[in-house]
Amino acid sequence: MDSRRMGRDLDKVLLSAEQIDQRLGEMAAAIDADYAGRELLLVGVLKGAVMVMADLSRKLSLDARMDWMAVSSYGSGTKSSGVVRIIKDLDTDLTGRHVLIVEDIVDSGLTLSWLVANLRSRGPASVEIAALLRKPSEAKVHVDVRYCGFDIPGEFVVGYGLDYDERYRSLPFVGTLAPHVYA
Ligand code: 5GP
């Protein structure tokens, strides 16, 4: 993306690349300790969790398997409704597996609470969540995020995998958009 245009589109940087990198290191250390001696399956939720999955998994000492799901949450604009449709399902049979869902952000929690229930119904040994970001002020349902990167304010954010209309995913940091972008 043209860097001058991107500069105009952004309002502020919320989390720098360095902050994200450091926090993912701490999360990976906790995951390594908790899953030592067990086989772990990381389930990434496309497309937003691509960056978190790539960076978090490379910080793990344990050799985790990886699989991906794509879900679509019906809703208007930037809000989800909790009515979720599977666009791409897992290739892996979850029976007896320790599953760690890797997510970019927990907003209302509706998508993840549906996903956890869906994966639990497949007979895994355990299902936990790792999410880089969480917006406590927006929570509509309680979701137990075992590994959370950062609690952030209830603003719409982009970057580090998160998009607005499929743009800004490749930014190495997390930031907010200038109001004119939404107009
Ligand atoms: P929830 O079901 O928790 O309300 O929403 C989860 C999904 O909504 C996330 O996986 C993400 O795709 C999208 N989402 C929620 N908040 C934001 C945000 O601030 N920025 C972006 N780009 N997507 C968001």
Short mmCIF file of N, CA and C and ligand atoms in Angstrom, two decimals:
data_model
loop_
_atom_site.label_atom_id
_atom_site.label_comp_id
_atom_site.label_asym_id
_atom_site.label_seq_id
_atom_site.Cartn_x
_atom_site.Cartn_y
_atom_site.Cartn_z
N MET A 1 0.85 -1.21 0.00
CA MET A 1 0.00 0.00 0.00
C MET A 1 0.88 1.25 0.00
N ASP A 2 0.43 2.28 -0.67
CA ASP A 2 1.14 3.55 -0.71
C ASP A 2 1.29 4.09 0.72
N SER A 3 2.54 4.32 1.16
CA SER A 3 2.75 4.67 2.56
C SER A 3 2.19 6.05 2.91
N ARG A 4 2.16 6.99 1.95
CA ARG A 4 1.60 8.32 2.25
C ARG A 4 0.10 8.21 2.47
N ARG A 5 -0.56 7.39 1.62
CA ARG A 5 -2.00 7.23 1.77
C ARG A 5 -2.31 6.51 3.09
N MET A 6 -1.50 5.51 3.40
CA MET A 6 -1.71 4.76 4.64
C MET A 6 -1.54 5.69 5.84
N GLY A 7 -0.57 6.58 5.76
CA GLY A 7 -0.35 7.53 6.84
C GLY A 7 -1.57 8.41 7.07
N ARG A 8 -2.22 8.80 5.97
CA ARG A 8 -3.41 9.65 6.09
C ARG A 8 -4.60 8.87 6.65
N ASP A 9 -4.66 7.57 6.32
CA ASP A 9 -5.79 6.74 6.74
C ASP A 9 -5.74 6.38 8.23
N LEU A 10 -4.54 6.38 8.80
CA LEU A 10 -4.40 5.94 10.19
C LEU A 10 -4.61 7.08 11.17
N ASP A 11 -5.24 6.76 12.28
CA ASP A 11 -5.44 7.76 13.32
C ASP A 11 -4.29 7.66 14.32
N LYS A 12 -4.14 6.48 14.92
CA LYS A 12 -3.02 6.30 15.86
C LYS A 12 -2.58 4.84 15.93
N VAL A 13 -1.35 4.67 16.36
CA VAL A 13 -0.82 3.31 16.60
C VAL A 13 -1.17 2.94 18.03
N LEU A 14 -1.86 1.81 18.18
CA LEU A 14 -2.27 1.36 19.51
C LEU A 14 -1.22 0.44 20.11
N LEU A 15 -0.72 -0.48 19.26
CA LEU A 15 0.31 -1.44 19.70
C LEU A 15 1.38 -1.53 18.63
N SER A 16 2.62 -1.29 19.02
CA SER A 16 3.72 -1.32 18.05
C SER A 16 4.11 -2.77 17.75
N ALA A 17 4.85 -2.93 16.66
CA ALA A 17 5.35 -4.27 16.29
C ALA A 17 6.18 -4.86 17.43
N GLU A 18 6.95 -4.02 18.12
CA GLU A 18 7.80 -4.49 19.21
C GLU A 18 6.95 -4.97 20.40
N GLN A 19 5.92 -4.22 20.73
CA GLN A 19 5.04 -4.62 21.83
C GLN A 19 4.37 -5.96 21.53
N ILE A 20 3.90 -6.12 20.30
CA ILE A 20 3.23 -7.36 19.90
C ILE A 20 4.22 -8.53 19.99
N ASP A 21 5.42 -8.30 19.47
CA ASP A 21 6.43 -9.35 19.45
C ASP A 21 6.76 -9.81 20.88
N GLN A 22 6.92 -8.86 21.77
CA GLN A 22 7.28 -9.20 23.15
C GLN A 22 6.15 -9.99 23.84
N ARG A 23 4.93 -9.51 23.64
CA ARG A 23 3.78 -10.17 24.29
C ARG A 23 3.57 -11.59 23.75
N LEU A 24 3.75 -11.75 22.44
CA LEU A 24 3.61 -13.10 21.86
C LEU A 24 4.65 -14.05 22.44
N GLY A 25 5.83 -13.52 22.74
CA GLY A 25 6.88 -14.33 23.37
C GLY A 25 6.44 -14.83 24.75
N GLU A 26 5.79 -13.94 25.50
CA GLU A 26 5.31 -14.32 26.83
C GLU A 26 4.18 -15.35 26.72
N MET A 27 3.30 -15.13 25.76
CA MET A 27 2.19 -16.09 25.56
C MET A 27 2.74 -17.46 25.16
N ALA A 28 3.74 -17.47 24.28
CA ALA A 28 4.32 -18.74 23.82
C ALA A 28 4.97 -19.49 24.98
N ALA A 29 5.63 -18.74 25.87
CA ALA A 29 6.27 -19.39 27.02
C ALA A 29 5.22 -20.05 27.91
N ALA A 30 4.09 -19.37 28.11
CA ALA A 30 3.01 -19.94 28.93
C ALA A 30 2.41 -21.18 28.26
N ILE A 31 2.25 -21.12 26.95
CA ILE A 31 1.68 -22.26 26.21
C ILE A 31 2.65 -23.45 26.26
N ASP A 32 3.93 -23.17 26.06
CA ASP A 32 4.96 -24.23 26.14
C ASP A 32 4.90 -24.94 27.49
N ALA A 33 4.78 -24.15 28.57
CA ALA A 33 4.76 -24.73 29.91
C ALA A 33 3.49 -25.56 30.12
N ASP A 34 2.34 -25.02 29.69
CA ASP A 34 1.06 -25.69 29.95
C ASP A 34 0.89 -26.98 29.14
N TYR A 35 1.44 -27.01 27.94
CA TYR A 35 1.21 -28.17 27.05
C TYR A 35 2.44 -29.09 26.97
N ALA A 36 3.40 -28.91 27.86
CA ALA A 36 4.61 -29.76 27.83
C ALA A 36 4.22 -31.23 27.90
N GLY A 37 4.77 -32.03 27.00
CA GLY A 37 4.51 -33.46 27.00
C GLY A 37 3.19 -33.85 26.34
N ARG A 38 2.46 -32.85 25.82
CA ARG A 38 1.20 -33.17 25.14
C ARG A 38 1.28 -32.74 23.68
N GLU A 39 0.47 -33.37 22.84
CA GLU A 39 0.41 -32.96 21.43
C GLU A 39 -0.59 -31.84 21.29
N LEU A 40 -0.18 -30.75 20.69
CA LEU A 40 -1.05 -29.57 20.59
C LEU A 40 -1.43 -29.32 19.13
N LEU A 41 -2.72 -29.01 18.94
CA LEU A 41 -3.19 -28.61 17.61
C LEU A 41 -3.61 -27.14 17.68
N LEU A 42 -2.93 -26.30 16.92
CA LEU A 42 -3.31 -24.89 16.82
C LEU A 42 -4.34 -24.76 15.71
N VAL A 43 -5.48 -24.13 16.03
CA VAL A 43 -6.52 -23.91 15.02
C VAL A 43 -6.62 -22.40 14.77
N GLY A 44 -6.16 -21.97 13.61
CA GLY A 44 -6.20 -20.56 13.25
C GLY A 44 -7.51 -20.22 12.56
N VAL A 45 -8.03 -19.03 12.90
CA VAL A 45 -9.27 -18.60 12.28
C VAL A 45 -8.94 -17.58 11.19
N LEU A 46 -9.21 -17.99 9.95
CA LEU A 46 -8.90 -17.14 8.80
C LEU A 46 -9.86 -15.97 8.70
N LYS A 47 -9.46 -14.80 8.17
CA LYS A 47 -8.11 -14.58 7.73
C LYS A 47 -7.31 -13.80 8.79
N GLY A 48 -8.03 -13.23 9.75
CA GLY A 48 -7.40 -12.27 10.67
C GLY A 48 -6.28 -12.85 11.52
N ALA A 49 -6.32 -14.17 11.80
CA ALA A 49 -5.35 -14.75 12.74
C ALA A 49 -4.06 -15.21 12.06
N VAL A 50 -3.91 -14.92 10.78
CA VAL A 50 -2.74 -15.41 10.05
C VAL A 50 -1.43 -14.91 10.68
N MET A 51 -1.38 -13.63 10.98
CA MET A 51 -0.13 -13.06 11.54
C MET A 51 0.14 -13.61 12.95
N VAL A 52 -0.91 -13.65 13.77
CA VAL A 52 -0.75 -14.17 15.14
C VAL A 52 -0.26 -15.61 15.08
N MET A 53 -0.88 -16.41 14.23
CA MET A 53 -0.51 -17.83 14.11
C MET A 53 0.95 -17.95 13.67
N ALA A 54 1.33 -17.19 12.65
CA ALA A 54 2.70 -17.30 12.11
C ALA A 54 3.73 -16.93 13.18
N ASP A 55 3.49 -15.85 13.89
CA ASP A 55 4.49 -15.37 14.85
C ASP A 55 4.45 -16.14 16.17
N LEU A 56 3.24 -16.43 16.66
CA LEU A 56 3.12 -17.17 17.92
C LEU A 56 3.69 -18.59 17.77
N SER A 57 3.34 -19.26 16.68
CA SER A 57 3.77 -20.66 16.51
C SER A 57 5.29 -20.75 16.40
N ARG A 58 5.92 -19.74 15.80
CA ARG A 58 7.38 -19.78 15.66
C ARG A 58 8.10 -19.48 16.96
N LYS A 59 7.37 -18.98 17.95
CA LYS A 59 7.98 -18.74 19.25
C LYS A 59 7.82 -19.94 20.18
N LEU A 60 7.03 -20.93 19.77
CA LEU A 60 6.82 -22.11 20.60
C LEU A 60 8.02 -23.05 20.49
N SER A 61 8.38 -23.67 21.63
CA SER A 61 9.42 -24.71 21.57
C SER A 61 8.79 -26.03 21.16
N LEU A 62 7.53 -26.24 21.58
CA LEU A 62 6.90 -27.51 21.23
C LEU A 62 6.46 -27.50 19.76
N ASP A 63 6.44 -28.71 19.20
CA ASP A 63 6.15 -28.84 17.78
C ASP A 63 4.64 -29.02 17.60
N ALA A 64 3.93 -27.91 17.49
CA ALA A 64 2.47 -27.98 17.39
C ALA A 64 2.04 -28.25 15.95
N ARG A 65 0.93 -28.99 15.83
CA ARG A 65 0.30 -29.12 14.51
C ARG A 65 -0.51 -27.86 14.26
N MET A 66 -0.87 -27.64 13.01
CA MET A 66 -1.62 -26.43 12.65
C MET A 66 -2.76 -26.79 11.70
N ASP A 67 -3.90 -26.20 11.93
CA ASP A 67 -5.00 -26.33 10.96
C ASP A 67 -5.76 -25.01 10.94
N TRP A 68 -6.62 -24.85 9.96
CA TRP A 68 -7.28 -23.56 9.75
C TRP A 68 -8.78 -23.72 9.53
N MET A 69 -9.51 -22.75 10.02
CA MET A 69 -10.95 -22.67 9.75
C MET A 69 -11.26 -21.29 9.23
N ALA A 70 -12.25 -21.21 8.36
CA ALA A 70 -12.76 -19.89 7.98
C ALA A 70 -14.23 -19.85 8.32
N VAL A 71 -14.64 -18.84 9.05
CA VAL A 71 -16.04 -18.70 9.42
C VAL A 71 -16.52 -17.32 9.02
N SER A 72 -17.80 -17.23 8.80
CA SER A 72 -18.38 -15.94 8.47
C SER A 72 -19.48 -15.67 9.49
N SER A 73 -19.40 -14.50 10.11
CA SER A 73 -20.40 -14.15 11.11
C SER A 73 -21.33 -13.12 10.48
N TYR A 74 -22.60 -13.47 10.41
CA TYR A 74 -23.55 -12.53 9.82
C TYR A 74 -23.68 -11.33 10.71
N GLY A 75 -23.78 -10.18 10.13
CA GLY A 75 -23.92 -8.96 10.92
C GLY A 75 -23.91 -7.77 10.00
N SER A 76 -24.13 -6.60 10.58
CA SER A 76 -24.13 -5.40 9.76
C SER A 76 -22.86 -4.62 10.02
N GLY A 77 -22.23 -4.13 8.98
CA GLY A 77 -21.02 -3.32 9.10
C GLY A 77 -19.92 -4.05 9.84
N THR A 78 -19.47 -3.47 10.93
CA THR A 78 -18.33 -4.03 11.65
C THR A 78 -18.76 -4.85 12.86
N LYS A 79 -20.06 -5.14 13.00
CA LYS A 79 -20.55 -5.88 14.17
C LYS A 79 -20.99 -7.29 13.79
N SER A 80 -20.64 -8.26 14.62
CA SER A 80 -21.08 -9.63 14.34
C SER A 80 -22.36 -9.94 15.11
N SER A 81 -23.08 -10.98 14.64
CA SER A 81 -24.39 -11.29 15.22
C SER A 81 -24.37 -12.56 16.05
N GLY A 82 -23.32 -13.37 15.87
CA GLY A 82 -23.28 -14.65 16.56
C GLY A 82 -23.85 -15.78 15.73
N VAL A 83 -24.48 -15.43 14.59
CA VAL A 83 -24.94 -16.47 13.66
C VAL A 83 -23.78 -16.74 12.71
N VAL A 84 -23.19 -17.92 12.89
CA VAL A 84 -21.93 -18.19 12.22
C VAL A 84 -22.08 -19.29 11.18
N ARG A 85 -21.38 -19.13 10.06
CA ARG A 85 -21.41 -20.13 9.00
C ARG A 85 -19.96 -20.57 8.76
N ILE A 86 -19.75 -21.88 8.60
CA ILE A 86 -18.39 -22.37 8.31
C ILE A 86 -18.14 -22.25 6.81
N ILE A 87 -17.10 -21.51 6.45
CA ILE A 87 -16.72 -21.34 5.04
C ILE A 87 -15.70 -22.41 4.67
N LYS A 88 -14.76 -22.64 5.59
CA LYS A 88 -13.76 -23.71 5.40
C LYS A 88 -13.62 -24.44 6.73
N ASP A 89 -13.84 -25.74 6.69
CA ASP A 89 -13.74 -26.51 7.93
C ASP A 89 -12.32 -27.07 8.10
N LEU A 90 -12.05 -27.63 9.28
CA LEU A 90 -10.75 -28.23 9.56
C LEU A 90 -10.54 -29.48 8.71
N ASP A 91 -9.27 -29.80 8.46
CA ASP A 91 -8.94 -31.07 7.81
C ASP A 91 -8.71 -32.15 8.85
N THR A 92 -8.52 -31.74 10.11
CA THR A 92 -8.11 -32.65 11.18
C THR A 92 -9.30 -33.17 11.99
N ASP A 93 -9.26 -34.47 12.31
CA ASP A 93 -10.23 -35.06 13.23
C ASP A 93 -9.80 -34.65 14.65
N LEU A 94 -10.69 -34.03 15.40
CA LEU A 94 -10.31 -33.49 16.71
C LEU A 94 -10.39 -34.51 17.85
N THR A 95 -10.87 -35.71 17.57
CA THR A 95 -11.05 -36.69 18.63
C THR A 95 -9.77 -36.87 19.46
N GLY A 96 -9.87 -36.61 20.77
CA GLY A 96 -8.75 -36.82 21.69
C GLY A 96 -7.65 -35.78 21.61
N ARG A 97 -7.81 -34.75 20.79
CA ARG A 97 -6.72 -33.77 20.63
C ARG A 97 -6.85 -32.59 21.58
N HIS A 98 -5.70 -32.02 21.94
CA HIS A 98 -5.67 -30.77 22.69
C HIS A 98 -5.66 -29.63 21.66
N VAL A 99 -6.75 -28.86 21.66
CA VAL A 99 -6.95 -27.84 20.63
C VAL A 99 -6.76 -26.45 21.24
N LEU A 100 -5.96 -25.63 20.58
CA LEU A 100 -5.82 -24.23 20.98
C LEU A 100 -6.25 -23.35 19.80
N ILE A 101 -7.38 -22.67 19.97
CA ILE A 101 -7.87 -21.76 18.93
C ILE A 101 -7.01 -20.50 18.96
N VAL A 102 -6.51 -20.10 17.80
CA VAL A 102 -5.69 -18.89 17.70
C VAL A 102 -6.51 -17.82 16.98
N GLU A 103 -6.79 -16.73 17.70
CA GLU A 103 -7.65 -15.68 17.14
C GLU A 103 -6.95 -14.32 17.17
N ASP A 104 -7.42 -13.45 16.30
CA ASP A 104 -6.89 -12.09 16.30
C ASP A 104 -7.52 -11.26 17.41
N ILE A 105 -8.87 -11.28 17.48
CA ILE A 105 -9.54 -10.36 18.40
C ILE A 105 -10.85 -10.94 18.91
N VAL A 106 -11.13 -10.69 20.18
CA VAL A 106 -12.43 -11.03 20.77
C VAL A 106 -13.15 -9.72 21.00
N ASP A 107 -14.25 -9.53 20.30
CA ASP A 107 -15.02 -8.29 20.38
C ASP A 107 -16.26 -8.57 21.24
N SER A 108 -17.39 -8.90 20.63
CA SER A 108 -18.57 -9.30 21.41
C SER A 108 -18.37 -10.67 22.03
N GLY A 109 -17.50 -11.49 21.43
CA GLY A 109 -17.28 -12.85 21.90
C GLY A 109 -18.22 -13.86 21.25
N LEU A 110 -19.16 -13.36 20.44
CA LEU A 110 -20.19 -14.24 19.87
C LEU A 110 -19.59 -15.28 18.92
N THR A 111 -18.66 -14.85 18.07
CA THR A 111 -18.06 -15.78 17.10
C THR A 111 -17.30 -16.89 17.83
N LEU A 112 -16.47 -16.49 18.80
CA LEU A 112 -15.66 -17.48 19.50
C LEU A 112 -16.48 -18.40 20.37
N SER A 113 -17.53 -17.87 20.98
CA SER A 113 -18.32 -18.76 21.85
C SER A 113 -19.01 -19.82 21.00
N TRP A 114 -19.42 -19.45 19.80
CA TRP A 114 -19.99 -20.43 18.86
C TRP A 114 -18.92 -21.44 18.45
N LEU A 115 -17.74 -20.93 18.14
CA LEU A 115 -16.66 -21.80 17.66
C LEU A 115 -16.22 -22.80 18.73
N VAL A 116 -16.10 -22.34 19.96
CA VAL A 116 -15.70 -23.23 21.05
C VAL A 116 -16.73 -24.36 21.20
N ALA A 117 -18.02 -23.99 21.18
CA ALA A 117 -19.06 -25.02 21.32
C ALA A 117 -19.00 -26.00 20.15
N ASN A 118 -18.78 -25.47 18.96
CA ASN A 118 -18.70 -26.32 17.77
C ASN A 118 -17.53 -27.31 17.88
N LEU A 119 -16.36 -26.81 18.26
CA LEU A 119 -15.18 -27.69 18.33
C LEU A 119 -15.30 -28.68 19.50
N ARG A 120 -15.91 -28.23 20.61
CA ARG A 120 -16.08 -29.14 21.77
C ARG A 120 -16.97 -30.31 21.41
N SER A 121 -17.90 -30.11 20.49
CA SER A 121 -18.83 -31.19 20.12
C SER A 121 -18.14 -32.28 19.29
N ARG A 122 -16.87 -32.06 18.92
CA ARG A 122 -16.16 -33.03 18.07
C ARG A 122 -15.28 -33.99 18.86
N GLY A 123 -15.42 -34.00 20.18
CA GLY A 123 -14.70 -34.98 21.01
C GLY A 123 -13.23 -34.73 21.26
N PRO A 124 -12.80 -33.46 21.36
CA PRO A 124 -11.39 -33.21 21.65
C PRO A 124 -11.08 -33.46 23.13
N ALA A 125 -9.78 -33.58 23.47
CA ALA A 125 -9.39 -33.72 24.87
C ALA A 125 -9.56 -32.39 25.59
N SER A 126 -9.29 -31.28 24.89
CA SER A 126 -9.46 -29.95 25.48
C SER A 126 -9.56 -28.91 24.37
N VAL A 127 -10.22 -27.79 24.69
CA VAL A 127 -10.29 -26.65 23.76
C VAL A 127 -10.02 -25.39 24.55
N GLU A 128 -8.98 -24.65 24.19
CA GLU A 128 -8.66 -23.37 24.83
C GLU A 128 -8.49 -22.31 23.75
N ILE A 129 -8.38 -21.05 24.21
CA ILE A 129 -8.29 -19.93 23.25
C ILE A 129 -7.05 -19.09 23.52
N ALA A 130 -6.35 -18.74 22.44
CA ALA A 130 -5.30 -17.71 22.51
C ALA A 130 -5.74 -16.59 21.57
N ALA A 131 -5.85 -15.38 22.09
CA ALA A 131 -6.26 -14.24 21.25
C ALA A 131 -5.31 -13.08 21.51
N LEU A 132 -4.88 -12.44 20.44
CA LEU A 132 -3.97 -11.31 20.62
C LEU A 132 -4.67 -10.15 21.31
N LEU A 133 -5.92 -9.86 20.90
CA LEU A 133 -6.62 -8.68 21.41
C LEU A 133 -7.98 -9.06 21.97
N ARG A 134 -8.42 -8.26 22.95
CA ARG A 134 -9.75 -8.45 23.53
C ARG A 134 -10.29 -7.07 23.89
N LYS A 135 -11.60 -6.88 23.61
CA LYS A 135 -12.23 -5.60 23.95
C LYS A 135 -13.24 -5.85 25.07
N PRO A 136 -12.83 -5.75 26.33
CA PRO A 136 -13.73 -6.07 27.45
C PRO A 136 -15.02 -5.26 27.44
N SER A 137 -14.95 -4.01 26.97
CA SER A 137 -16.15 -3.14 27.00
C SER A 137 -17.22 -3.60 26.02
N GLU A 138 -16.85 -4.43 25.03
CA GLU A 138 -17.80 -4.85 23.98
C GLU A 138 -18.38 -6.24 24.22
N ALA A 139 -17.94 -6.92 25.30
CA ALA A 139 -18.33 -8.31 25.51
C ALA A 139 -19.84 -8.47 25.68
N LYS A 140 -20.41 -9.38 24.91
CA LYS A 140 -21.84 -9.71 25.05
C LYS A 140 -22.02 -11.07 25.70
N VAL A 141 -21.06 -11.94 25.51
CA VAL A 141 -21.07 -13.24 26.17
C VAL A 141 -19.69 -13.46 26.77
N HIS A 142 -19.64 -14.23 27.85
CA HIS A 142 -18.33 -14.50 28.45
C HIS A 142 -17.60 -15.57 27.64
N VAL A 143 -16.38 -15.26 27.28
CA VAL A 143 -15.54 -16.24 26.60
C VAL A 143 -14.26 -16.36 27.42
N ASP A 144 -13.90 -17.58 27.74
CA ASP A 144 -12.73 -17.81 28.57
C ASP A 144 -11.48 -17.82 27.69
N VAL A 145 -10.79 -16.69 27.64
CA VAL A 145 -9.57 -16.60 26.82
C VAL A 145 -8.38 -16.97 27.72
N ARG A 146 -7.85 -18.15 27.51
CA ARG A 146 -6.77 -18.64 28.39
C ARG A 146 -5.49 -17.83 28.21
N TYR A 147 -5.18 -17.47 26.95
CA TYR A 147 -3.98 -16.68 26.66
C TYR A 147 -4.41 -15.42 25.91
N CYS A 148 -4.38 -14.29 26.60
CA CYS A 148 -4.81 -13.04 25.98
C CYS A 148 -3.61 -12.10 25.86
N GLY A 149 -3.44 -11.52 24.66
CA GLY A 149 -2.33 -10.59 24.44
C GLY A 149 -2.55 -9.27 25.15
N PHE A 150 -3.57 -8.54 24.70
CA PHE A 150 -3.83 -7.20 25.22
C PHE A 150 -5.32 -6.94 25.32
N ASP A 151 -5.74 -6.31 26.41
CA ASP A 151 -7.09 -5.74 26.48
C ASP A 151 -7.02 -4.33 25.90
N ILE A 152 -7.91 -4.03 24.96
CA ILE A 152 -7.87 -2.71 24.30
C ILE A 152 -9.25 -2.04 24.43
N PRO A 153 -9.32 -0.72 24.19
CA PRO A 153 -10.61 -0.02 24.24
C PRO A 153 -11.53 -0.50 23.11
N GLY A 154 -12.80 -0.16 23.21
CA GLY A 154 -13.79 -0.62 22.24
C GLY A 154 -13.79 0.14 20.93
N GLU A 155 -12.61 0.33 20.35
CA GLU A 155 -12.50 1.01 19.07
C GLU A 155 -12.23 -0.01 17.97
N PHE A 156 -12.59 0.32 16.74
CA PHE A 156 -12.31 -0.56 15.62
C PHE A 156 -10.84 -0.43 15.24
N VAL A 157 -10.14 -1.56 15.22
CA VAL A 157 -8.70 -1.52 14.95
C VAL A 157 -8.36 -2.30 13.67
N VAL A 158 -7.23 -1.94 13.09
CA VAL A 158 -6.75 -2.63 11.89
C VAL A 158 -5.26 -2.93 12.05
N GLY A 159 -4.75 -3.77 11.16
CA GLY A 159 -3.33 -4.09 11.13
C GLY A 159 -3.05 -5.43 11.78
N TYR A 160 -1.86 -5.96 11.53
CA TYR A 160 -1.42 -7.24 12.07
C TYR A 160 -2.51 -8.31 11.83
N GLY A 161 -2.98 -8.37 10.60
CA GLY A 161 -3.99 -9.37 10.21
C GLY A 161 -5.40 -8.84 10.15
N LEU A 162 -5.67 -7.77 10.89
CA LEU A 162 -7.04 -7.23 10.95
C LEU A 162 -7.28 -6.24 9.81
N ASP A 163 -8.45 -6.36 9.19
CA ASP A 163 -8.73 -5.54 8.00
C ASP A 163 -9.87 -4.56 8.21
N TYR A 164 -9.94 -3.61 7.30
CA TYR A 164 -11.18 -2.87 7.08
C TYR A 164 -11.42 -3.00 5.59
N ASP A 165 -12.50 -3.71 5.21
CA ASP A 165 -12.80 -3.92 3.80
C ASP A 165 -11.60 -4.55 3.07
N GLU A 166 -10.97 -5.52 3.73
CA GLU A 166 -9.84 -6.30 3.19
C GLU A 166 -8.55 -5.49 3.05
N ARG A 167 -8.50 -4.28 3.60
CA ARG A 167 -7.26 -3.50 3.54
C ARG A 167 -6.61 -3.45 4.93
N TYR A 168 -5.36 -3.07 4.95
CA TYR A 168 -4.56 -2.82 6.17
C TYR A 168 -4.10 -4.08 6.89
N ARG A 169 -4.39 -5.27 6.37
CA ARG A 169 -3.99 -6.50 7.08
C ARG A 169 -2.48 -6.61 7.25
N SER A 170 -1.73 -6.09 6.28
CA SER A 170 -0.28 -6.31 6.29
C SER A 170 0.48 -5.31 7.15
N LEU A 171 -0.20 -4.38 7.78
CA LEU A 171 0.50 -3.46 8.69
C LEU A 171 1.16 -4.27 9.82
N PRO A 172 2.41 -3.96 10.19
CA PRO A 172 3.07 -4.75 11.24
C PRO A 172 2.64 -4.37 12.65
N PHE A 173 1.80 -3.34 12.78
CA PHE A 173 1.33 -2.89 14.09
C PHE A 173 -0.20 -2.86 14.09
N VAL A 174 -0.80 -2.58 15.26
CA VAL A 174 -2.26 -2.44 15.37
C VAL A 174 -2.58 -0.96 15.60
N GLY A 175 -3.49 -0.44 14.79
CA GLY A 175 -3.84 0.97 14.93
C GLY A 175 -5.31 1.22 14.66
N THR A 176 -5.71 2.47 14.88
CA THR A 176 -7.10 2.85 14.58
C THR A 176 -7.10 3.69 13.30
N LEU A 177 -8.26 3.71 12.66
CA LEU A 177 -8.39 4.43 11.39
C LEU A 177 -8.93 5.84 11.60
N ALA A 178 -8.53 6.74 10.74
CA ALA A 178 -9.07 8.10 10.77
C ALA A 178 -10.55 8.05 10.36
N PRO A 179 -11.38 8.90 10.94
CA PRO A 179 -12.83 8.85 10.67
C PRO A 179 -13.17 8.96 9.18
N HIS A 180 -12.36 9.68 8.39
CA HIS A 180 -12.72 9.85 6.97
C HIS A 180 -12.72 8.52 6.20
N VAL A 181 -12.01 7.51 6.71
CA VAL A 181 -11.97 6.21 6.02
C VAL A 181 -13.32 5.52 6.05
N TYR A 182 -14.07 5.72 7.14
CA TYR A 182 -15.38 5.09 7.27
C TYR A 182 -16.44 5.82 6.46
N ALA A 183 -16.19 7.08 6.17
CA ALA A 183 -17.23 7.94 5.56
C ALA A 183 -17.59 7.48 4.15
P1 5GP B 1 -17.06 -10.99 17.76
O1 5GP B 1 -17.91 -12.14 17.33
O2 5GP B 1 -16.19 -11.28 18.94
O3 5GP B 1 -17.89 -9.74 17.96
O4 5GP B 1 -16.16 -10.59 16.53
C1 5GP B 1 -15.11 -11.36 16.14
C2 5GP B 1 -14.63 -11.00 14.76
O5 5GP B 1 -15.05 -9.67 14.35
C3 5GP B 1 -13.12 -10.95 14.77
O6 5GP B 1 -12.57 -12.22 14.53
C4 5GP B 1 -12.83 -9.96 13.67
O7 5GP B 1 -12.84 -10.61 12.43
C5 5GP B 1 -14.01 -9.00 13.72
N1 5GP B 1 -13.66 -7.81 14.52
C6 5GP B 1 -14.08 -7.49 15.76
N2 5GP B 1 -13.56 -6.33 16.19
C7 5GP B 1 -12.74 -5.90 15.19
C8 5GP B 1 -11.89 -4.75 15.03
O8 5GP B 1 -11.74 -3.87 15.88
N3 5GP B 1 -11.22 -4.66 13.85
C9 5GP B 1 -11.33 -5.59 12.86
N4 5GP B 1 -10.64 -5.39 11.75
N5 5GP B 1 -12.13 -6.68 12.98
C10 5GP B 1 -12.82 -6.84 14.13
#
